[in-house]
């Protein structure tokens, strides 16, 4: 098993075996969070999946955005997906 597949499987296990919950994961301080889709943050696959998640689950993404705003120590690469400056 490759490293990316192992990370993806661990994230699915943590999220209750649902892809939706992996996409909507709000445990930002997890070291696996940036790689939870099996790709790095800079890959086009990661960006496409995040954008698709925003379209499919707008209410949930709004809730995650509010969590980000409350958390002062967010990383810039995470904030860009939620439109937080």
N, C-alpha and C. Protein backbone atom coordinates (compact mmCIF):
# COMPACT_ATOMS: atom_id res chain seq x y z
N UNK A 1 0.85 -1.17 0.00
CA UNK A 1 0.00 0.00 0.00
C UNK A 1 0.90 1.24 0.00
N UNK A 2 0.52 2.20 -0.82
CA UNK A 2 1.31 3.44 -0.88
C UNK A 2 0.99 4.33 0.32
N UNK A 3 1.86 5.29 0.54
CA UNK A 3 1.66 6.21 1.65
C UNK A 3 0.36 6.99 1.48
N UNK A 4 0.08 7.48 0.28
CA UNK A 4 -1.14 8.27 0.07
C UNK A 4 -2.40 7.43 0.30
N UNK A 5 -2.37 6.17 -0.11
CA UNK A 5 -3.52 5.30 0.13
C UNK A 5 -3.70 5.02 1.62
N UNK A 6 -2.60 4.85 2.33
CA UNK A 6 -2.66 4.61 3.77
C UNK A 6 -3.25 5.82 4.50
N UNK A 7 -2.83 7.00 4.10
CA UNK A 7 -3.37 8.22 4.71
C UNK A 7 -4.85 8.35 4.41
N UNK A 8 -5.22 8.12 3.16
CA UNK A 8 -6.63 8.22 2.78
C UNK A 8 -7.48 7.23 3.58
N UNK A 9 -7.00 6.01 3.74
CA UNK A 9 -7.73 5.00 4.50
C UNK A 9 -7.84 5.37 5.98
N UNK A 10 -6.78 5.91 6.55
CA UNK A 10 -6.81 6.35 7.94
C UNK A 10 -7.84 7.46 8.13
N UNK A 11 -7.89 8.39 7.20
CA UNK A 11 -8.85 9.48 7.28
C UNK A 11 -10.28 8.97 7.14
N UNK A 12 -10.50 8.03 6.25
CA UNK A 12 -11.84 7.44 6.10
C UNK A 12 -12.25 6.72 7.38
N UNK A 13 -11.31 6.01 7.98
CA UNK A 13 -11.61 5.31 9.23
C UNK A 13 -11.98 6.31 10.32
N UNK A 14 -11.22 7.38 10.42
CA UNK A 14 -11.47 8.41 11.43
C UNK A 14 -12.82 9.10 11.20
N UNK A 15 -13.19 9.26 9.95
CA UNK A 15 -14.41 9.99 9.58
C UNK A 15 -15.64 9.09 9.48
N UNK A 16 -15.54 7.87 9.96
CA UNK A 16 -16.70 6.99 9.93
C UNK A 16 -16.96 6.36 8.58
N UNK A 17 -15.89 6.18 7.80
CA UNK A 17 -15.96 5.52 6.49
C UNK A 17 -16.78 6.27 5.45
N UNK A 18 -16.93 7.58 5.60
CA UNK A 18 -17.67 8.34 4.60
C UNK A 18 -16.78 9.39 3.95
N UNK A 19 -16.83 9.45 2.64
CA UNK A 19 -16.03 10.43 1.90
C UNK A 19 -16.47 11.85 2.22
N UNK A 20 -17.77 12.04 2.46
CA UNK A 20 -18.28 13.37 2.78
C UNK A 20 -17.62 13.91 4.04
N UNK A 21 -17.52 13.08 5.06
CA UNK A 21 -16.93 13.52 6.32
C UNK A 21 -15.43 13.77 6.19
N UNK A 22 -14.76 13.05 5.30
CA UNK A 22 -13.35 13.33 5.04
C UNK A 22 -13.22 14.71 4.41
N UNK A 23 -14.09 15.01 3.45
CA UNK A 23 -14.08 16.31 2.79
C UNK A 23 -14.36 17.43 3.79
N UNK A 24 -15.31 17.19 4.70
CA UNK A 24 -15.72 18.21 5.66
C UNK A 24 -14.94 18.17 6.97
N UNK A 25 -13.85 17.46 6.99
CA UNK A 25 -13.06 17.33 8.21
C UNK A 25 -12.65 18.70 8.74
N UNK A 26 -12.89 18.91 10.01
CA UNK A 26 -12.55 20.19 10.64
C UNK A 26 -11.46 20.03 11.70
N UNK A 27 -10.76 18.92 11.69
CA UNK A 27 -9.66 18.71 12.62
C UNK A 27 -8.38 19.22 11.94
N UNK A 28 -8.26 20.53 11.89
CA UNK A 28 -7.20 21.18 11.11
C UNK A 28 -5.82 20.98 11.69
N UNK A 29 -5.74 20.69 12.99
CA UNK A 29 -4.42 20.50 13.59
C UNK A 29 -3.91 19.07 13.40
N UNK A 30 -4.66 18.22 12.75
CA UNK A 30 -4.20 16.86 12.44
C UNK A 30 -3.11 16.95 11.37
N UNK A 31 -2.03 16.23 11.59
CA UNK A 31 -0.93 16.29 10.62
C UNK A 31 -1.32 15.68 9.28
N UNK A 32 -2.36 14.86 9.26
CA UNK A 32 -2.80 14.24 8.00
C UNK A 32 -3.82 15.10 7.24
N UNK A 33 -4.36 16.15 7.88
CA UNK A 33 -5.42 16.94 7.25
C UNK A 33 -5.07 17.40 5.83
N UNK A 34 -3.88 17.93 5.59
CA UNK A 34 -3.57 18.40 4.23
C UNK A 34 -3.49 17.28 3.20
N UNK A 35 -3.37 16.04 3.66
CA UNK A 35 -3.20 14.92 2.74
C UNK A 35 -4.37 13.95 2.78
N UNK A 36 -5.49 14.37 3.37
CA UNK A 36 -6.60 13.45 3.61
C UNK A 36 -7.25 12.89 2.36
N UNK A 37 -7.07 13.54 1.23
CA UNK A 37 -7.61 13.01 -0.03
C UNK A 37 -6.61 12.11 -0.74
N UNK A 38 -5.47 11.92 -0.14
CA UNK A 38 -4.43 11.11 -0.77
C UNK A 38 -3.55 11.92 -1.70
N UNK A 39 -3.72 13.25 -1.66
CA UNK A 39 -2.95 14.16 -2.51
C UNK A 39 -2.41 15.28 -1.64
N UNK A 40 -1.46 16.01 -2.18
CA UNK A 40 -0.96 17.16 -1.44
C UNK A 40 -1.86 18.37 -1.71
N UNK A 41 -1.69 19.40 -0.91
CA UNK A 41 -2.51 20.61 -1.06
C UNK A 41 -2.35 21.29 -2.40
N UNK A 42 -1.20 21.12 -3.01
CA UNK A 42 -0.92 21.81 -4.26
C UNK A 42 -1.43 21.05 -5.49
N UNK A 43 -1.89 19.84 -5.31
CA UNK A 43 -2.33 19.06 -6.46
C UNK A 43 -3.68 19.56 -6.97
N UNK A 44 -3.91 19.40 -8.24
CA UNK A 44 -5.19 19.82 -8.81
C UNK A 44 -6.33 18.94 -8.29
N UNK A 45 -6.04 17.70 -7.96
CA UNK A 45 -7.07 16.81 -7.41
C UNK A 45 -7.59 17.33 -6.07
N UNK A 46 -6.68 17.81 -5.22
CA UNK A 46 -7.08 18.35 -3.92
C UNK A 46 -7.97 19.57 -4.12
N UNK A 47 -7.55 20.47 -4.97
CA UNK A 47 -8.30 21.70 -5.20
C UNK A 47 -9.67 21.40 -5.80
N UNK A 48 -9.73 20.48 -6.75
CA UNK A 48 -11.01 20.10 -7.34
C UNK A 48 -11.95 19.51 -6.29
N UNK A 49 -11.40 18.65 -5.43
CA UNK A 49 -12.24 18.02 -4.40
C UNK A 49 -12.76 19.04 -3.41
N UNK A 50 -11.93 19.98 -3.01
CA UNK A 50 -12.37 21.03 -2.10
C UNK A 50 -13.46 21.89 -2.74
N UNK A 51 -13.27 22.25 -3.98
CA UNK A 51 -14.27 23.07 -4.67
C UNK A 51 -15.57 22.32 -4.87
N UNK A 52 -15.49 21.04 -5.18
CA UNK A 52 -16.69 20.21 -5.32
C UNK A 52 -17.41 20.11 -3.97
N UNK A 53 -16.65 19.97 -2.91
CA UNK A 53 -17.24 19.93 -1.57
C UNK A 53 -17.97 21.22 -1.23
N UNK A 54 -17.40 22.35 -1.61
CA UNK A 54 -18.06 23.64 -1.38
C UNK A 54 -19.40 23.71 -2.10
N UNK A 55 -19.44 23.19 -3.32
CA UNK A 55 -20.67 23.21 -4.10
C UNK A 55 -21.72 22.25 -3.53
N UNK A 56 -21.29 21.07 -3.15
CA UNK A 56 -22.23 20.04 -2.67
C UNK A 56 -22.74 20.30 -1.26
N UNK A 57 -21.90 20.86 -0.41
CA UNK A 57 -22.24 21.01 1.01
C UNK A 57 -22.05 22.45 1.47
N UNK A 58 -22.78 23.39 0.90
CA UNK A 58 -22.56 24.80 1.26
C UNK A 58 -22.83 25.11 2.74
N UNK A 59 -23.84 24.49 3.31
CA UNK A 59 -24.17 24.74 4.72
C UNK A 59 -23.03 24.26 5.62
N UNK A 60 -22.53 23.06 5.36
CA UNK A 60 -21.46 22.50 6.17
C UNK A 60 -20.17 23.30 6.03
N UNK A 61 -19.89 23.76 4.80
CA UNK A 61 -18.69 24.57 4.59
C UNK A 61 -18.80 25.91 5.32
N UNK A 62 -20.00 26.45 5.40
CA UNK A 62 -20.21 27.70 6.15
C UNK A 62 -19.93 27.48 7.63
N UNK A 63 -20.34 26.32 8.16
CA UNK A 63 -20.06 26.00 9.56
C UNK A 63 -18.57 25.85 9.79
N UNK A 64 -17.88 25.19 8.86
CA UNK A 64 -16.44 25.02 8.99
C UNK A 64 -15.75 26.38 8.93
N UNK A 65 -16.24 27.25 8.07
CA UNK A 65 -15.66 28.59 7.97
C UNK A 65 -15.78 29.33 9.30
N UNK A 66 -16.91 29.17 9.98
CA UNK A 66 -17.07 29.84 11.27
C UNK A 66 -16.09 29.27 12.30
N UNK A 67 -15.81 27.98 12.23
CA UNK A 67 -14.81 27.37 13.11
C UNK A 67 -13.44 27.98 12.83
N UNK A 68 -13.11 28.15 11.54
CA UNK A 68 -11.85 28.76 11.15
C UNK A 68 -11.71 30.16 11.73
N UNK A 69 -12.78 30.93 11.62
CA UNK A 69 -12.73 32.32 12.08
C UNK A 69 -12.47 32.37 13.58
N UNK A 70 -13.04 31.44 14.32
CA UNK A 70 -12.84 31.38 15.76
C UNK A 70 -11.43 30.93 16.12
N UNK A 71 -10.80 30.18 15.23
CA UNK A 71 -9.47 29.64 15.49
C UNK A 71 -8.43 30.60 14.92
N UNK A 72 -7.77 31.32 15.77
CA UNK A 72 -6.83 32.36 15.34
C UNK A 72 -5.59 31.82 14.63
N UNK A 73 -5.21 30.58 14.90
CA UNK A 73 -3.96 30.06 14.37
C UNK A 73 -4.10 29.24 13.11
N UNK A 74 -5.00 29.60 12.23
CA UNK A 74 -5.19 28.80 11.02
C UNK A 74 -4.08 29.06 10.01
N UNK A 75 -3.80 28.05 9.22
CA UNK A 75 -2.78 28.18 8.19
C UNK A 75 -3.38 28.89 6.97
N UNK A 76 -2.55 29.65 6.30
CA UNK A 76 -3.01 30.40 5.13
C UNK A 76 -3.52 29.49 4.03
N UNK A 77 -2.86 28.33 3.83
CA UNK A 77 -3.30 27.44 2.75
C UNK A 77 -4.66 26.84 3.02
N UNK A 78 -5.06 26.73 4.28
CA UNK A 78 -6.39 26.23 4.61
C UNK A 78 -7.40 27.36 4.44
N UNK A 79 -7.06 28.52 4.92
CA UNK A 79 -7.97 29.66 4.88
C UNK A 79 -8.37 30.05 3.46
N UNK A 80 -7.48 29.84 2.50
CA UNK A 80 -7.80 30.25 1.13
C UNK A 80 -9.02 29.52 0.58
N UNK A 81 -9.25 28.29 1.01
CA UNK A 81 -10.38 27.53 0.51
C UNK A 81 -11.70 28.03 1.07
N UNK A 82 -11.63 28.71 2.20
CA UNK A 82 -12.85 29.19 2.84
C UNK A 82 -13.03 30.69 2.70
N UNK A 83 -12.15 31.33 1.97
CA UNK A 83 -12.27 32.76 1.73
C UNK A 83 -12.01 33.60 2.97
N UNK A 84 -11.10 33.16 3.83
CA UNK A 84 -10.78 33.89 5.05
C UNK A 84 -9.45 34.61 4.85
N UNK A 85 -9.44 35.85 5.19
CA UNK A 85 -8.21 36.65 5.00
C UNK A 85 -7.59 36.96 6.33
